[in-house]
Amino acid sequence: MRISELSRRSGVPVATIKYYLRENLLPRGEAVSATQSDYTEDHLKRLRLVRALVEVAEVPLGRIRAVLAAVDDPGLELHTLLGIAQYAVTPQFEAPADDPLWQRAERRTDELLAELGWKVDAASPARGGLVRAVATLDRLGTPPAPEMLCGYAEAAHRAAEWDISCIDPGAARADTVQEVVVTSALMGQALTALRLLAQEDESARRFG
Amino acid sequence: MRISELSRRSGVPVATIKYYLRENLLPRGEAVSATQSDYTEDHLKRLRLVRALVEVAEVPLGRIRAVLAAVDDPGLELHTLLGIAQYAVTPQFEAPADDPLWQRAERRTDELLAELGWKVDAASPARGGLVRAVATLDRLGTPPAPEMLCGYAEAAHRAAEWDISCIDPGAARADTVQEVVVTSALMGQALTALRLLAQEDESARRFG
């Protein structure tokens, strides 16, 4: 198909498609003349993924490239591949130097993960995100109770079991990674929205 | 205390404090001379809240003002007050005109909420956030299974029960709203991080 049809079918403006082509987020089409290229269904699929990552998951361009490289690498083990994809789309937080609140939050986080028995890498950017949230709550004078963190962890694990149960280890790895990245970002947004709706429901039941 | 001490104790630069004063996010101190004002513990507390909203919850300035106005209004019912605070800190999504995928996602969301029996307002911005996530998943060819959305809703409700159980209806309303806004935003970040850590754990158990 021509770039105009690619734009129509994906809903992505032609100028944006050309930007993705320049940034190597979308492979070039096959040249059919000096000024025209032909695009395939694979281009359309990739374009929809890039658009979801940019517009929905709001992943910076540099990290999108890392996801696309993992998607295109058939040699990685599934667990490794899932880790690369997840780490690439997760914001990184630097530990501030000599911050006693951060250090205390790190200890609390590691104690929680040990108590839960979860198999996670210490370099996980999500671990940094959890430390940051706990440290900020501590600084604001409202440190979360350990049983509340445990309750949240149980709720999170139920959602994660759904996420991982959707993965077919026999499917094409490229398709799997695309789906995991998209579903993880969007179901994360769904979980955030559902928690707010559930707060309103719970508040109505208790105080309404 | 002087502005320099307010800066030292809050960790917020003097220039940023002056910006918050100009934007009416922080009340002026008591003038003690033509160029100096005196600030109280209440200023310090308010400054820490504004900083948390700006830097942690990443709430736009206009919506921070709405939260602060609710915090300062002693006449609101607790459930109403919690709703104002939550709606103010939640991003709003406009329904696109004549988008059949959006309309289908709205129907699915309303069916889910009816099935769950949750008491939530149709104008809730979190409902829009959920519709947006479901519509985007649908557009990308991976609509979430109804049982997955239900499982996520149950997980979200467990987290929300913790959130609401922390509220003391007898406490000063201003303190309650401050704590709810901060805890909701930061425990939301904690839940997001915990879900990613749980995904890694679940992936290790199944595929590692």
JSON list of N, CA, C and O in Angstrom, two decimals, chain B residues 112-144:
[
{"chain": "B", "resi": 112, "resn": "LEU", "atom": "N", "xyz": [-19.35, -3.68, 32.80]},
{"chain": "B", "resi": 112, "resn": "LEU", "atom": "CA", "xyz": [-18.46, -4.17, 33.86]},
{"chain": "B", "resi": 112, "resn": "LEU", "atom": "C", "xyz": [-18.83, -3.53, 35.20]},
{"chain": "B", "resi": 112, "resn": "LEU", "atom": "O", "xyz": [-18.98, -4.24, 36.21]},
{"chain": "B", "resi": 113, "resn": "LEU", "atom": "N", "xyz": [-19.01, -2.19, 35.21]},
{"chain": "B", "resi": 113, "resn": "LEU", "atom": "CA", "xyz": [-19.32, -1.49, 36.46]},
{"chain": "B", "resi": 113, "resn": "LEU", "atom": "C", "xyz": [-20.67, -1.94, 37.01]},
{"chain": "B", "resi": 113, "resn": "LEU", "atom": "O", "xyz": [-20.83, -2.09, 38.23]},
{"chain": "B", "resi": 114, "resn": "ALA", "atom": "N", "xyz": [-21.64, -2.20, 36.09]},
{"chain": "B", "resi": 114, "resn": "ALA", "atom": "CA", "xyz": [-22.96, -2.67, 36.54]},
{"chain": "B", "resi": 114, "resn": "ALA", "atom": "C", "xyz": [-22.84, -4.07, 37.13]},
{"chain": "B", "resi": 114, "resn": "ALA", "atom": "O", "xyz": [-23.42, -4.38, 38.17]},
{"chain": "B", "resi": 115, "resn": "GLU", "atom": "N", "xyz": [-22.06, -4.93, 36.47]},
{"chain": "B", "resi": 115, "resn": "GLU", "atom": "CA", "xyz": [-21.88, -6.30, 36.95]},
{"chain": "B", "resi": 115, "resn": "GLU", "atom": "C", "xyz": [-21.21, -6.31, 38.33]},
{"chain": "B", "resi": 115, "resn": "GLU", "atom": "O", "xyz": [-21.56, -7.10, 39.20]},
{"chain": "B", "resi": 116, "resn": "LEU", "atom": "N", "xyz": [-20.24, -5.37, 38.51]},
{"chain": "B", "resi": 116, "resn": "LEU", "atom": "CA", "xyz": [-19.54, -5.28, 39.78]},
{"chain": "B", "resi": 116, "resn": "LEU", "atom": "C", "xyz": [-20.43, -4.66, 40.86]},
{"chain": "B", "resi": 116, "resn": "LEU", "atom": "O", "xyz": [-20.19, -4.86, 42.05]},
{"chain": "B", "resi": 117, "resn": "GLY", "atom": "N", "xyz": [-21.44, -3.87, 40.42]},
{"chain": "B", "resi": 117, "resn": "GLY", "atom": "CA", "xyz": [-22.31, -3.20, 41.37]},
{"chain": "B", "resi": 117, "resn": "GLY", "atom": "C", "xyz": [-21.65, -2.02, 42.07]},
{"chain": "B", "resi": 117, "resn": "GLY", "atom": "O", "xyz": [-22.04, -1.66, 43.18]},
{"chain": "B", "resi": 118, "resn": "TRP", "atom": "N", "xyz": [-20.64, -1.42, 41.42]},
{"chain": "B", "resi": 118, "resn": "TRP", "atom": "CA", "xyz": [-19.93, -0.29, 42.03]},
{"chain": "B", "resi": 118, "resn": "TRP", "atom": "C", "xyz": [-20.77, 0.98, 41.93]},
{"chain": "B", "resi": 118, "resn": "TRP", "atom": "O", "xyz": [-21.38, 1.25, 40.88]},
{"chain": "B", "resi": 119, "resn": "LYS", "atom": "N", "xyz": [-20.77, 1.78, 43.00]},
{"chain": "B", "resi": 119, "resn": "LYS", "atom": "CA", "xyz": [-21.48, 3.06, 43.02]},
{"chain": "B", "resi": 119, "resn": "LYS", "atom": "C", "xyz": [-20.52, 4.14, 42.55]},
{"chain": "B", "resi": 119, "resn": "LYS", "atom": "O", "xyz": [-19.78, 4.72, 43.36]},
{"chain": "B", "resi": 120, "resn": "VAL", "atom": "N", "xyz": [-20.50, 4.40, 41.23]},
{"chain": "B", "resi": 120, "resn": "VAL", "atom": "CA", "xyz": [-19.62, 5.47, 40.72]},
{"chain": "B", "resi": 120, "resn": "VAL", "atom": "C", "xyz": [-20.40, 6.37, 39.77]},
{"chain": "B", "resi": 120, "resn": "VAL", "atom": "O", "xyz": [-21.32, 5.93, 39.08]},
{"chain": "B", "resi": 121, "resn": "ASP", "atom": "N", "xyz": [-20.02, 7.65, 39.75]},
{"chain": "B", "resi": 121, "resn": "ASP", "atom": "CA", "xyz": [-20.67, 8.66, 38.92]},
{"chain": "B", "resi": 121, "resn": "ASP", "atom": "C", "xyz": [-20.23, 8.48, 37.46]},
{"chain": "B", "resi": 121, "resn": "ASP", "atom": "O", "xyz": [-19.05, 8.21, 37.20]},
{"chain": "B", "resi": 122, "resn": "ALA", "atom": "N", "xyz": [-21.18, 8.64, 36.51]},
{"chain": "B", "resi": 122, "resn": "ALA", "atom": "CA", "xyz": [-20.85, 8.50, 35.09]},
{"chain": "B", "resi": 122, "resn": "ALA", "atom": "C", "xyz": [-19.83, 9.57, 34.66]},
{"chain": "B", "resi": 122, "resn": "ALA", "atom": "O", "xyz": [-19.12, 9.38, 33.67]},
{"chain": "B", "resi": 123, "resn": "ALA", "atom": "N", "xyz": [-19.76, 10.68, 35.42]},
{"chain": "B", "resi": 123, "resn": "ALA", "atom": "CA", "xyz": [-18.83, 11.76, 35.06]},
{"chain": "B", "resi": 123, "resn": "ALA", "atom": "C", "xyz": [-17.43, 11.53, 35.63]},
{"chain": "B", "resi": 123, "resn": "ALA", "atom": "O", "xyz": [-16.54, 12.36, 35.43]},
{"chain": "B", "resi": 124, "resn": "SER", "atom": "N", "xyz": [-17.20, 10.41, 36.31]},
{"chain": "B", "resi": 124, "resn": "SER", "atom": "CA", "xyz": [-15.87, 10.16, 36.89]},
{"chain": "B", "resi": 124, "resn": "SER", "atom": "C", "xyz": [-14.79, 10.16, 35.80]},
{"chain": "B", "resi": 124, "resn": "SER", "atom": "O", "xyz": [-14.91, 9.44, 34.81]},
{"chain": "B", "resi": 125, "resn": "PRO", "atom": "N", "xyz": [-13.74, 10.96, 35.98]},
{"chain": "B", "resi": 125, "resn": "PRO", "atom": "CA", "xyz": [-12.67, 10.94, 34.98]},
{"chain": "B", "resi": 125, "resn": "PRO", "atom": "C", "xyz": [-11.96, 9.58, 34.92]},
{"chain": "B", "resi": 125, "resn": "PRO", "atom": "O", "xyz": [-11.43, 9.22, 33.87]},
{"chain": "B", "resi": 126, "resn": "ALA", "atom": "N", "xyz": [-12.01, 8.82, 36.02]},
{"chain": "B", "resi": 126, "resn": "ALA", "atom": "CA", "xyz": [-11.39, 7.49, 36.00]},
{"chain": "B", "resi": 126, "resn": "ALA", "atom": "C", "xyz": [-12.16, 6.56, 35.05]},
{"chain": "B", "resi": 126, "resn": "ALA", "atom": "O", "xyz": [-11.56, 5.70, 34.40]},
{"chain": "B", "resi": 127, "resn": "ARG", "atom": "N", "xyz": [-13.50, 6.75, 34.96]},
{"chain": "B", "resi": 127, "resn": "ARG", "atom": "CA", "xyz": [-14.28, 5.96, 34.00]},
{"chain": "B", "resi": 127, "resn": "ARG", "atom": "C", "xyz": [-13.75, 6.24, 32.58]},
{"chain": "B", "resi": 127, "resn": "ARG", "atom": "O", "xyz": [-13.56, 5.32, 31.78]},
{"chain": "B", "resi": 128, "resn": "GLY", "atom": "N", "xyz": [-13.51, 7.53, 32.26]},
{"chain": "B", "resi": 128, "resn": "GLY", "atom": "CA", "xyz": [-12.95, 7.89, 30.96]},
{"chain": "B", "resi": 128, "resn": "GLY", "atom": "C", "xyz": [-11.59, 7.25, 30.73]},
{"chain": "B", "resi": 128, "resn": "GLY", "atom": "O", "xyz": [-11.27, 6.82, 29.62]},
{"chain": "B", "resi": 129, "resn": "GLY", "atom": "N", "xyz": [-10.78, 7.19, 31.78]},
{"chain": "B", "resi": 129, "resn": "GLY", "atom": "CA", "xyz": [-9.46, 6.56, 31.66]},
{"chain": "B", "resi": 129, "resn": "GLY", "atom": "C", "xyz": [-9.57, 5.08, 31.34]},
{"chain": "B", "resi": 129, "resn": "GLY", "atom": "O", "xyz": [-8.80, 4.54, 30.54]},
{"chain": "B", "resi": 130, "resn": "LEU", "atom": "N", "xyz": [-10.56, 4.42, 31.97]},
{"chain": "B", "resi": 130, "resn": "LEU", "atom": "CA", "xyz": [-10.76, 2.99, 31.72]},
{"chain": "B", "resi": 130, "resn": "LEU", "atom": "C", "xyz": [-11.27, 2.77, 30.29]},
{"chain": "B", "resi": 130, "resn": "LEU", "atom": "O", "xyz": [-10.79, 1.88, 29.58]},
{"chain": "B", "resi": 131, "resn": "VAL", "atom": "N", "xyz": [-12.24, 3.60, 29.86]},
{"chain": "B", "resi": 131, "resn": "VAL", "atom": "CA", "xyz": [-12.77, 3.49, 28.49]},
{"chain": "B", "resi": 131, "resn": "VAL", "atom": "C", "xyz": [-11.63, 3.67, 27.49]},
{"chain": "B", "resi": 131, "resn": "VAL", "atom": "O", "xyz": [-11.51, 2.91, 26.52]},
{"chain": "B", "resi": 132, "resn": "ARG", "atom": "N", "xyz": [-10.78, 4.65, 27.75]},
{"chain": "B", "resi": 132, "resn": "ARG", "atom": "CA", "xyz": [-9.67, 4.93, 26.83]},
{"chain": "B", "resi": 132, "resn": "ARG", "atom": "C", "xyz": [-8.73, 3.73, 26.71]},
{"chain": "B", "resi": 132, "resn": "ARG", "atom": "O", "xyz": [-8.31, 3.36, 25.61]},
{"chain": "B", "resi": 133, "resn": "ALA", "atom": "N", "xyz": [-8.41, 3.11, 27.86]},
{"chain": "B", "resi": 133, "resn": "ALA", "atom": "CA", "xyz": [-7.50, 1.95, 27.83]},
{"chain": "B", "resi": 133, "resn": "ALA", "atom": "C", "xyz": [-8.15, 0.79, 27.06]},
{"chain": "B", "resi": 133, "resn": "ALA", "atom": "O", "xyz": [-7.50, 0.15, 26.23]},
{"chain": "B", "resi": 134, "resn": "VAL", "atom": "N", "xyz": [-9.44, 0.53, 27.33]},
{"chain": "B", "resi": 134, "resn": "VAL", "atom": "CA", "xyz": [-10.13, -0.57, 26.66]},
{"chain": "B", "resi": 134, "resn": "VAL", "atom": "C", "xyz": [-10.25, -0.30, 25.16]},
{"chain": "B", "resi": 134, "resn": "VAL", "atom": "O", "xyz": [-10.02, -1.19, 24.33]},
{"chain": "B", "resi": 135, "resn": "ALA", "atom": "N", "xyz": [-10.59, 0.95, 24.79]},
{"chain": "B", "resi": 135, "resn": "ALA", "atom": "CA", "xyz": [-10.73, 1.30, 23.37]},
{"chain": "B", "resi": 135, "resn": "ALA", "atom": "C", "xyz": [-9.39, 1.15, 22.64]},
{"chain": "B", "resi": 135, "resn": "ALA", "atom": "O", "xyz": [-9.34, 0.68, 21.50]},
{"chain": "B", "resi": 136, "resn": "THR", "atom": "N", "xyz": [-8.30, 1.55, 23.30]},
{"chain": "B", "resi": 136, "resn": "THR", "atom": "CA", "xyz": [-6.98, 1.46, 22.66]},
{"chain": "B", "resi": 136, "resn": "THR", "atom": "C", "xyz": [-6.57, 0.00, 22.48]},
{"chain": "B", "resi": 136, "resn": "THR", "atom": "O", "xyz": [-6.04, -0.38, 21.43]},
{"chain": "B", "resi": 137, "resn": "LEU", "atom": "N", "xyz": [-6.82, -0.82, 23.50]},
{"chain": "B", "resi": 137, "resn": "LEU", "atom": "CA", "xyz": [-6.52, -2.25, 23.38]},
{"chain": "B", "resi": 137, "resn": "LEU", "atom": "C", "xyz": [-7.32, -2.86, 22.22]},
{"chain": "B", "resi": 137, "resn": "LEU", "atom": "O", "xyz": [-6.81, -3.67, 21.46]},
{"chain": "B", "resi": 138, "resn": "ASP", "atom": "N", "xyz": [-8.58, -2.45, 22.10]},
{"chain": "B", "resi": 138, "resn": "ASP", "atom": "CA", "xyz": [-9.44, -2.93, 21.03]},
{"chain": "B", "resi": 138, "resn": "ASP", "atom": "C", "xyz": [-8.86, -2.52, 19.66]},
{"chain": "B", "resi": 138, "resn": "ASP", "atom": "O", "xyz": [-8.74, -3.34, 18.74]},
{"chain": "B", "resi": 139, "resn": "ARG", "atom": "N", "xyz": [-8.46, -1.24, 19.55]},
{"chain": "B", "resi": 139, "resn": "ARG", "atom": "CA", "xyz": [-7.92, -0.74, 18.28]},
{"chain": "B", "resi": 139, "resn": "ARG", "atom": "C", "xyz": [-6.65, -1.48, 17.88]},
{"chain": "B", "resi": 139, "resn": "ARG", "atom": "O", "xyz": [-6.37, -1.68, 16.70]},
{"chain": "B", "resi": 140, "resn": "LEU", "atom": "N", "xyz": [-5.85, -1.89, 18.91]},
{"chain": "B", "resi": 140, "resn": "LEU", "atom": "CA", "xyz": [-4.60, -2.58, 18.63]},
{"chain": "B", "resi": 140, "resn": "LEU", "atom": "C", "xyz": [-4.81, -4.08, 18.40]},
{"chain": "B", "resi": 140, "resn": "LEU", "atom": "O", "xyz": [-3.86, -4.83, 18.24]},
{"chain": "B", "resi": 141, "resn": "GLY", "atom": "N", "xyz": [-6.07, -4.49, 18.42]},
{"chain": "B", "resi": 141, "resn": "GLY", "atom": "CA", "xyz": [-6.37, -5.89, 18.11]},
{"chain": "B", "resi": 141, "resn": "GLY", "atom": "C", "xyz": [-6.23, -6.82, 19.28]},
{"chain": "B", "resi": 141, "resn": "GLY", "atom": "O", "xyz": [-6.23, -8.05, 19.11]},
{"chain": "B", "resi": 142, "resn": "THR", "atom": "N", "xyz": [-6.07, -6.28, 20.51]},
{"chain": "B", "resi": 142, "resn": "THR", "atom": "CA", "xyz": [-5.97, -7.13, 21.70]},
{"chain": "B", "resi": 142, "resn": "THR", "atom": "C", "xyz": [-6.98, -6.68, 22.76]},
{"chain": "B", "resi": 142, "resn": "THR", "atom": "O", "xyz": [-6.60, -6.24, 23.85]},
{"chain": "B", "resi": 143, "resn": "PRO", "atom": "N", "xyz": [-8.30, -6.78, 22.45]},
{"chain": "B", "resi": 143, "resn": "PRO", "atom": "CA", "xyz": [-9.30, -6.39, 23.45]},
{"chain": "B", "resi": 143, "resn": "PRO", "atom": "C", "xyz": [-9.18, -7.28, 24.68]},
{"chain": "B", "resi": 143, "resn": "PRO", "atom": "O", "xyz": [-8.98, -8.49, 24.54]},
{"chain": "B", "resi": 144, "resn": "PRO", "atom": "N", "xyz": [-9.27, -6.70, 25.90]},
{"chain": "B", "resi": 144, "resn": "PRO", "atom": "CA", "xyz": [-9.15, -7.53, 27.11]},
{"chain": "B", "resi": 144, "resn": "PRO", "atom": "C", "xyz": [-10.37, -8.42, 27.28]},
{"chain": "B", "resi": 144, "resn": "PRO", "atom": "O", "xyz": [-11.49, -7.99, 27.03]}
]
